[in-house]
Amino acid sequence: MDDDALVAEQMAYYRARAGEYDRTYAQYQELRDLLEVVDELPITGDVLELACGTGQWTPRLAARARSVTAVDAAAEVLAIARTRTASSTVRFVEADVFAWQPPRRYDTVFFAFWLSHVPPARLPGFWGTVAAALAPGGRAVFVDDGPGAATYEDVLTGHATPAALRRTDDGGRYRIVKVFHDARTLTDALTALKWSVSVRTRAGFLVGVAEPPPGAGPAPTAQTA
């Protein structure tokens, strides 16, 4: 299975599971506790949230930001995310994060539990998109699973891209990209791309703050988002 097919199946999984997704936060106290990490992170100014999902993080970002633009490819999860905040400073955009190009720059780009779904071959391009979205002096902020999460996944073998099998309540079976980064290798990967990065662990999760290479990203267009 090539990356395009795997990513397409991953997108289908999150659409099918939209109504089940929040159950994970309800079941695991450590995930609910992790939401509080937003208050410790440099979330400032105009924020771009990539792969916002059902909006678990969006209201917390909005409480610290001037504005939030929350992007996800699945209309099903965006419909749920919209119910979580009525703030006039939050805008939701339906778009494929892998294909979408930010039409303006932001002070902060945030993504939670998304980096592990980016195929390794697409990692440089993804970070290039993030760099293009950042205003001068802006930072990328992210949280994700640590390597210990592999224990809870049905990890697939024989795939060129790290993958896992996920199931939905109706019996659906979907393959997704699942890369179990650790702090050191992720730091090394971003350093190789000329980013300045700090990655720490919190209760087994990864929490990172990264600054792009000087001069990274094209000049912003006249469009707004």
PDB file of C-alpha atoms in Angstrom:
ATOM      1  CA  MET A   1       0.000   0.000   0.000  1.00  0.00           C
ATOM      2  CA  ASP A   2       1.468   3.367  -1.000  1.00  0.00           C
ATOM      3  CA  ASP A   3       1.276   6.490   1.126  1.00  0.00           C
ATOM      4  CA  ASP A   4      -1.566   8.029  -0.885  1.00  0.00           C
ATOM      5  CA  ALA A   5      -3.793   5.004  -0.362  1.00  0.00           C
ATOM      6  CA  LEU A   6      -2.859   4.748   3.309  1.00  0.00           C
ATOM      7  CA  VAL A   7      -3.588   8.424   3.932  1.00  0.00           C
ATOM      8  CA  ALA A   8      -6.927   8.107   2.109  1.00  0.00           C
ATOM      9  CA  GLU A   9      -7.879   5.145   4.314  1.00  0.00           C
ATOM     10  CA  GLN A  10      -6.783   7.106   7.376  1.00  0.00           C
ATOM     11  CA  MET A  11      -9.075   9.972   6.383  1.00  0.00           C
ATOM     12  CA  ALA A  12     -11.956   7.536   5.879  1.00  0.00           C
ATOM     13  CA  TYR A  13     -11.342   6.150   9.363  1.00  0.00           C
ATOM     14  CA  TYR A  14     -11.617   9.527  11.056  1.00  0.00           C
ATOM     15  CA  ARG A  15     -14.777  10.335   9.141  1.00  0.00           C
ATOM     16  CA  ALA A  16     -16.323   7.029  10.145  1.00  0.00           C
ATOM     17  CA  ARG A  17     -15.228   7.430  13.759  1.00  0.00           C
ATOM     18  CA  ALA A  18     -16.230  11.051  14.253  1.00  0.00           C
ATOM     19  CA  GLY A  19     -19.018  10.218  16.665  1.00  0.00           C
ATOM     20  CA  GLU A  20     -16.798   7.847  18.651  1.00  0.00           C
ATOM     21  CA  TYR A  21     -13.655   9.958  18.868  1.00  0.00           C
ATOM     22  CA  ASP A  22     -14.406  11.862  22.069  1.00  0.00           C
ATOM     23  CA  ARG A  23     -14.911   8.627  23.957  1.00  0.00           C
ATOM     24  CA  THR A  24     -11.136   8.307  24.255  1.00  0.00           C
ATOM     25  CA  TYR A  25     -10.936  11.569  26.207  1.00  0.00           C
ATOM     26  CA  ALA A  26     -13.813  10.468  28.403  1.00  0.00           C
ATOM     27  CA  GLN A  27     -12.115   7.153  29.197  1.00  0.00           C
ATOM     28  CA  TYR A  28      -8.565   8.301  29.909  1.00  0.00           C
ATOM     29  CA  GLN A  29      -7.835  10.827  32.641  1.00  0.00           C
ATOM     30  CA  GLU A  30      -4.298  11.328  31.338  1.00  0.00           C
ATOM     31  CA  LEU A  31      -5.713  12.713  28.084  1.00  0.00           C
ATOM     32  CA  ARG A  32      -7.982  15.124  29.925  1.00  0.00           C
ATOM     33  CA  ASP A  33      -5.019  16.198  32.039  1.00  0.00           C
ATOM     34  CA  LEU A  34      -2.939  16.721  28.912  1.00  0.00           C
ATOM     35  CA  LEU A  35      -5.378  19.361  27.672  1.00  0.00           C
ATOM     36  CA  GLU A  36      -4.116  21.590  30.464  1.00  0.00           C
ATOM     37  CA  VAL A  37      -0.666  21.711  28.855  1.00  0.00           C
ATOM     38  CA  VAL A  38      -1.989  24.488  26.593  1.00  0.00           C
ATOM     39  CA  ASP A  39      -1.670  26.873  29.529  1.00  0.00           C
ATOM     40  CA  GLU A  40       2.071  26.100  29.728  1.00  0.00           C
ATOM     41  CA  LEU A  41       2.811  26.599  26.040  1.00  0.00           C
ATOM     42  CA  PRO A  42       3.540  29.710  23.929  1.00  0.00           C
ATOM     43  CA  ILE A  43       0.096  29.937  22.344  1.00  0.00           C
ATOM     44  CA  THR A  44      -0.163  33.560  21.241  1.00  0.00           C
ATOM     45  CA  GLY A  45      -1.636  35.863  18.634  1.00  0.00           C
ATOM     46  CA  ASP A  46      -3.326  34.402  15.577  1.00  0.00           C
ATOM     47  CA  VAL A  47      -3.281  30.598  15.812  1.00  0.00           C
ATOM     48  CA  LEU A  48      -3.576  28.007  13.061  1.00  0.00           C
ATOM     49  CA  GLU A  49      -4.711  24.615  14.359  1.00  0.00           C
ATOM     50  CA  LEU A  50      -4.015  21.782  11.929  1.00  0.00           C
ATOM     51  CA  ALA A  51      -6.077  18.565  12.040  1.00  0.00           C
ATOM     52  CA  CYS A  52      -8.343  20.001  14.721  1.00  0.00           C
ATOM     53  CA  GLY A  53     -10.588  16.929  14.787  1.00  0.00           C
ATOM     54  CA  THR A  54     -13.615  17.234  17.055  1.00  0.00           C
ATOM     55  CA  GLY A  55     -12.237  20.405  18.621  1.00  0.00           C
ATOM     56  CA  GLN A  56     -11.034  19.089  21.973  1.00  0.00           C
ATOM     57  CA  TRP A  57      -8.167  21.593  21.891  1.00  0.00           C
ATOM     58  CA  THR A  58      -9.808  24.452  19.997  1.00  0.00           C
ATOM     59  CA  PRO A  59     -11.588  26.269  22.882  1.00  0.00           C
ATOM     60  CA  ARG A  60      -8.425  26.135  24.992  1.00  0.00           C
ATOM     61  CA  LEU A  61      -6.437  27.645  22.150  1.00  0.00           C
ATOM     62  CA  ALA A  62      -9.097  30.308  21.655  1.00  0.00           C
ATOM     63  CA  ALA A  63      -8.866  31.290  25.321  1.00  0.00           C
ATOM     64  CA  ARG A  64      -5.219  32.255  24.781  1.00  0.00           C
ATOM     65  CA  ALA A  65      -5.263  33.466  21.187  1.00  0.00           C
ATOM     66  CA  ARG A  66      -6.391  36.541  19.309  1.00  0.00           C
ATOM     67  CA  SER A  67      -7.952  34.257  16.702  1.00  0.00           C
ATOM     68  CA  VAL A  68      -7.976  30.559  15.775  1.00  0.00           C
ATOM     69  CA  THR A  69      -8.245  29.073  12.304  1.00  0.00           C
ATOM     70  CA  ALA A  70      -8.984  25.356  12.791  1.00  0.00           C
ATOM     71  CA  VAL A  71      -8.450  23.088   9.770  1.00  0.00           C
ATOM     72  CA  ASP A  72      -9.527  19.486   9.207  1.00  0.00           C
ATOM     73  CA  ALA A  73     -10.321  17.369   6.168  1.00  0.00           C
ATOM     74  CA  ALA A  74     -13.380  15.663   7.664  1.00  0.00           C
ATOM     75  CA  ALA A  75     -16.706  17.510   7.656  1.00  0.00           C
ATOM     76  CA  GLU A  76     -17.970  15.004  10.223  1.00  0.00           C
ATOM     77  CA  VAL A  77     -15.476  15.995  12.904  1.00  0.00           C
ATOM     78  CA  LEU A  78     -15.751  19.696  12.079  1.00  0.00           C
ATOM     79  CA  ALA A  79     -19.487  19.527  12.723  1.00  0.00           C
ATOM     80  CA  ILE A  80     -18.728  18.338  16.255  1.00  0.00           C
ATOM     81  CA  ALA A  81     -15.909  20.848  16.720  1.00  0.00           C
ATOM     82  CA  ARG A  82     -18.249  23.724  15.907  1.00  0.00           C
ATOM     83  CA  THR A  83     -20.472  22.779  18.837  1.00  0.00           C
ATOM     84  CA  ARG A  84     -17.565  23.197  21.252  1.00  0.00           C
ATOM     85  CA  THR A  85     -17.066  26.894  20.770  1.00  0.00           C
ATOM     86  CA  ALA A  86     -19.306  29.747  19.739  1.00  0.00           C
ATOM     87  CA  SER A  87     -16.446  32.229  19.813  1.00  0.00           C
ATOM     88  CA  SER A  88     -16.442  34.778  17.018  1.00  0.00           C
ATOM     89  CA  THR A  89     -12.633  34.552  16.993  1.00  0.00           C
ATOM     90  CA  VAL A  90     -12.670  30.909  15.810  1.00  0.00           C
ATOM     91  CA  ARG A  91     -13.031  29.951  12.163  1.00  0.00           C
ATOM     92  CA  PHE A  92     -13.236  26.367  10.882  1.00  0.00           C
ATOM     93  CA  VAL A  93     -11.897  25.354   7.477  1.00  0.00           C
ATOM     94  CA  GLU A  94     -12.541  22.036   5.738  1.00  0.00           C
ATOM     95  CA  ALA A  95      -9.347  21.168   3.873  1.00  0.00           C
ATOM     96  CA  ASP A  96      -6.847  18.353   3.435  1.00  0.00           C
ATOM     97  CA  VAL A  97      -3.862  19.322   5.587  1.00  0.00           C
ATOM     98  CA  PHE A  98      -1.520  17.565   3.140  1.00  0.00           C
ATOM     99  CA  ALA A  99      -2.764  19.592   0.165  1.00  0.00           C
ATOM    100  CA  TRP A 100      -3.863  22.876   1.737  1.00  0.00           C
ATOM    101  CA  GLN A 101      -1.582  25.881   1.519  1.00  0.00           C
ATOM    102  CA  PRO A 102      -1.975  28.587   4.172  1.00  0.00           C
ATOM    103  CA  PRO A 103      -3.040  31.831   2.485  1.00  0.00           C
ATOM    104  CA  ARG A 104      -1.641  33.972   5.304  1.00  0.00           C
ATOM    105  CA  ARG A 105       0.749  33.758   8.246  1.00  0.00           C
ATOM    106  CA  TYR A 106       0.078  32.986  11.878  1.00  0.00           C
ATOM    107  CA  ASP A 107       1.894  33.591  15.136  1.00  0.00           C
ATOM    108  CA  THR A 108       1.387  29.998  16.275  1.00  0.00           C
ATOM    109  CA  VAL A 109       0.761  26.745  14.415  1.00  0.00           C
ATOM    110  CA  PHE A 110      -0.611  24.032  16.696  1.00  0.00           C
ATOM    111  CA  PHE A 111      -1.356  20.360  16.099  1.00  0.00           C
ATOM    112  CA  ALA A 112      -2.297  17.626  18.557  1.00  0.00           C
ATOM    113  CA  PHE A 113      -1.935  13.909  17.774  1.00  0.00           C
ATOM    114  CA  TRP A 114      -1.327  14.664  14.122  1.00  0.00           C
ATOM    115  CA  LEU A 115       2.415  14.377  13.633  1.00  0.00           C
ATOM    116  CA  SER A 116       2.271  10.615  14.220  1.00  0.00           C
ATOM    117  CA  HIS A 117      -0.138  10.390  11.254  1.00  0.00           C
ATOM    118  CA  VAL A 118       2.293  12.019   8.805  1.00  0.00           C
ATOM    119  CA  PRO A 119       4.163   9.467   6.644  1.00  0.00           C
ATOM    120  CA  PRO A 120       7.930   9.851   7.106  1.00  0.00           C
ATOM    121  CA  ALA A 121       8.385  10.606   3.403  1.00  0.00           C
ATOM    122  CA  ARG A 122       6.002  13.557   3.762  1.00  0.00           C
ATOM    123  CA  LEU A 123       7.594  14.948   6.904  1.00  0.00           C
ATOM    124  CA  PRO A 124       9.869  17.519   5.172  1.00  0.00           C
ATOM    125  CA  GLY A 125       6.971  18.778   3.050  1.00  0.00           C
ATOM    126  CA  PHE A 126       4.682  19.005   6.056  1.00  0.00           C
ATOM    127  CA  TRP A 127       7.202  21.033   8.030  1.00  0.00           C
ATOM    128  CA  GLY A 128       7.677  23.219   4.965  1.00  0.00           C
ATOM    129  CA  THR A 129       3.939  23.955   5.034  1.00  0.00           C
ATOM    130  CA  VAL A 130       4.165  24.793   8.736  1.00  0.00           C
ATOM    131  CA  ALA A 131       7.103  27.129   8.088  1.00  0.00           C
ATOM    132  CA  ALA A 132       5.152  28.867   5.316  1.00  0.00           C
ATOM    133  CA  ALA A 133       2.271  29.413   7.732  1.00  0.00           C
ATOM    134  CA  LEU A 134       4.355  31.068  10.430  1.00  0.00           C
ATOM    135  CA  ALA A 135       4.813  34.806  10.740  1.00  0.00           C
ATOM    136  CA  PRO A 136       8.315  36.076  11.562  1.00  0.00           C
ATOM    137  CA  GLY A 137       9.057  35.073  15.139  1.00  0.00           C
ATOM    138  CA  GLY A 138       6.236  32.503  15.109  1.00  0.00           C
ATOM    139  CA  ARG A 139       6.442  29.007  16.552  1.00  0.00           C
ATOM    140  CA  ALA A 140       4.994  25.579  15.965  1.00  0.00           C
ATOM    141  CA  VAL A 141       3.590  23.852  19.051  1.00  0.00           C
ATOM    142  CA  PHE A 142       2.571  20.205  19.113  1.00  0.00           C
ATOM    143  CA  VAL A 143       1.600  17.300  21.327  1.00  0.00           C
ATOM    144  CA  ASP A 144       1.506  13.655  20.360  1.00  0.00           C
ATOM    145  CA  ASP A 145       1.829  10.083  21.509  1.00  0.00           C
ATOM    146  CA  GLY A 146       5.196   8.892  22.719  1.00  0.00           C
ATOM    147  CA  PRO A 147       6.703   5.519  21.814  1.00  0.00           C
ATOM    148  CA  GLY A 148       4.878   3.801  24.677  1.00  0.00           C
ATOM    149  CA  ALA A 149       1.594   4.214  22.790  1.00  0.00           C
ATOM    150  CA  ALA A 150       2.625   1.343  20.524  1.00  0.00           C
ATOM    151  CA  THR A 151       1.556  -0.987  23.335  1.00  0.00           C
ATOM    152  CA  TYR A 152      -2.078   0.006  22.771  1.00  0.00           C
ATOM    153  CA  GLU A 153      -2.057  -0.203  18.986  1.00  0.00           C
ATOM    154  CA  ASP A 154      -2.536  -3.071  16.557  1.00  0.00           C
ATOM    155  CA  VAL A 155       0.730  -2.340  14.786  1.00  0.00           C
ATOM    156  CA  LEU A 156       0.963  -3.674  11.234  1.00  0.00           C
ATOM    157  CA  THR A 157       4.090  -5.242   9.819  1.00  0.00           C
ATOM    158  CA  GLY A 158       5.190  -5.391   6.227  1.00  0.00           C
ATOM    159  CA  HIS A 159       4.330  -1.763   5.460  1.00  0.00           C
ATOM    160  CA  ALA A 160       6.990   0.589   4.142  1.00  0.00           C
ATOM    161  CA  THR A 161       5.246   3.338   6.107  1.00  0.00           C
ATOM    162  CA  PRO A 162       4.599   2.663   9.810  1.00  0.00           C
ATOM    163  CA  ALA A 163       0.947   1.733  10.145  1.00  0.00           C
ATOM    164  CA  ALA A 164      -1.646   0.420  12.573  1.00  0.00           C
ATOM    165  CA  LEU A 165      -5.085  -1.149  12.267  1.00  0.00           C
ATOM    166  CA  ARG A 166      -8.016   0.674  13.839  1.00  0.00           C
ATOM    167  CA  ARG A 167     -11.623  -0.468  14.237  1.00  0.00           C
ATOM    168  CA  THR A 168     -14.929   1.341  14.515  1.00  0.00           C
ATOM    169  CA  ASP A 169     -18.016   0.318  16.464  1.00  0.00           C
ATOM    170  CA  ASP A 170     -19.801  -0.871  13.331  1.00  0.00           C
ATOM    171  CA  GLY A 171     -17.050  -3.384  12.608  1.00  0.00           C
ATOM    172  CA  GLY A 172     -15.122  -1.261  10.141  1.00  0.00           C
ATOM    173  CA  ARG A 173     -11.384  -1.913   9.843  1.00  0.00           C
ATOM    174  CA  TYR A 174      -9.049   0.822   8.669  1.00  0.00           C
ATOM    175  CA  ARG A 175      -5.318   1.145   8.261  1.00  0.00           C
ATOM    176  CA  ILE A 176      -3.806   4.410   9.412  1.00  0.00           C
ATOM    177  CA  VAL A 177      -0.335   5.938   9.453  1.00  0.00           C
ATOM    178  CA  LYS A 178       1.105   5.662  12.961  1.00  0.00           C
ATOM    179  CA  VAL A 179       4.679   6.737  13.600  1.00  0.00           C
ATOM    180  CA  PHE A 180       5.786   6.373  17.213  1.00  0.00           C
ATOM    181  CA  HIS A 181       8.221   9.236  17.554  1.00  0.00           C
ATOM    182  CA  ASP A 182      10.480   9.597  20.550  1.00  0.00           C
ATOM    183  CA  ALA A 183      11.844  12.909  21.760  1.00  0.00           C
ATOM    184  CA  ARG A 184      15.405  12.332  20.621  1.00  0.00           C
ATOM    185  CA  THR A 185      14.768  11.084  17.088  1.00  0.00           C
ATOM    186  CA  LEU A 186      12.119  13.740  16.488  1.00  0.00           C
ATOM    187  CA  THR A 187      14.499  16.430  17.686  1.00  0.00           C
ATOM    188  CA  ASP A 188      17.191  15.056  15.371  1.00  0.00           C
ATOM    189  CA  ALA A 189      14.791  14.963  12.408  1.00  0.00           C
ATOM    190  CA  LEU A 190      13.726  18.573  12.900  1.00  0.00           C
ATOM    191  CA  THR A 191      17.270  19.741  13.516  1.00  0.00           C
ATOM    192  CA  ALA A 192      18.232  18.159  10.191  1.00  0.00           C
ATOM    193  CA  LEU A 193      15.523  20.320   8.606  1.00  0.00           C
ATOM    194  CA  LYS A 194      17.149  23.376  10.246  1.00  0.00           C
ATOM    195  CA  TRP A 195      14.397  23.904  12.828  1.00  0.00           C
ATOM    196  CA  SER A 196      15.211  24.898  16.394  1.00  0.00           C
ATOM    197  CA  VAL A 197      13.204  22.550  18.571  1.00  0.00           C
ATOM    198  CA  SER A 198      12.602  21.501  22.153  1.00  0.00           C
ATOM    199  CA  VAL A 199      10.718  18.256  22.774  1.00  0.00           C
ATOM    200  CA  ARG A 200       9.859  17.015  26.257  1.00  0.00           C
ATOM    201  CA  THR A 201       7.755  14.218  27.640  1.00  0.00           C
ATOM    202  CA  ARG A 202       4.724  14.586  29.874  1.00  0.00           C
ATOM    203  CA  ALA A 203       3.056  11.454  31.239  1.00  0.00           C
ATOM    204  CA  GLY A 204       4.320   9.517  28.230  1.00  0.00           C
ATOM    205  CA  PHE A 205       3.203  12.107  25.669  1.00  0.00           C
ATOM    206  CA  LEU A 206       5.482  14.315  23.588  1.00  0.00           C
ATOM    207  CA  VAL A 207       5.201  18.090  23.889  1.00  0.00           C
ATOM    208  CA  GLY A 208       7.214  20.208  21.480  1.00  0.00           C
ATOM    209  CA  VAL A 209       7.931  23.806  20.523  1.00  0.00           C
ATOM    210  CA  ALA A 210       9.785  24.518  17.286  1.00  0.00           C
ATOM    211  CA  GLU A 211      11.008  27.585  15.426  1.00  0.00           C
ATOM    212  CA  PRO A 212      11.563  27.443  11.648  1.00  0.00           C
ATOM    213  CA  PRO A 213      14.822  28.138   9.850  1.00  0.00           C
ATOM    214  CA  PRO A 214      15.514  31.852   9.366  1.00  0.00           C
ATOM    215  CA  GLY A 215      13.757  33.159   6.291  1.00  0.00           C
ATOM    216  CA  ALA A 216      11.677  29.992   5.853  1.00  0.00           C
ATOM    217  CA  GLY A 217       8.450  30.145   3.883  1.00  0.00           C
ATOM    218  CA  PRO A 218       7.306  32.254   0.949  1.00  0.00           C
ATOM    219  CA  ALA A 219       5.930  35.751   1.227  1.00  0.00           C
ATOM    220  CA  PRO A 220       2.246  35.714   2.271  1.00  0.00           C
ATOM    221  CA  THR A 221      -0.435  36.326  -0.351  1.00  0.00           C
ATOM    222  CA  ALA A 222      -3.119  38.972  -0.196  1.00  0.00           C
ATOM    223  CA  GLN A 223      -5.764  36.354   0.696  1.00  0.00           C
ATOM    224  CA  THR A 224      -7.123  35.914   4.194  1.00  0.00           C
ATOM    225  CA  ALA A 225      -8.248  32.833   6.091  1.00  0.00           C
TER     226      ALA A 225
END
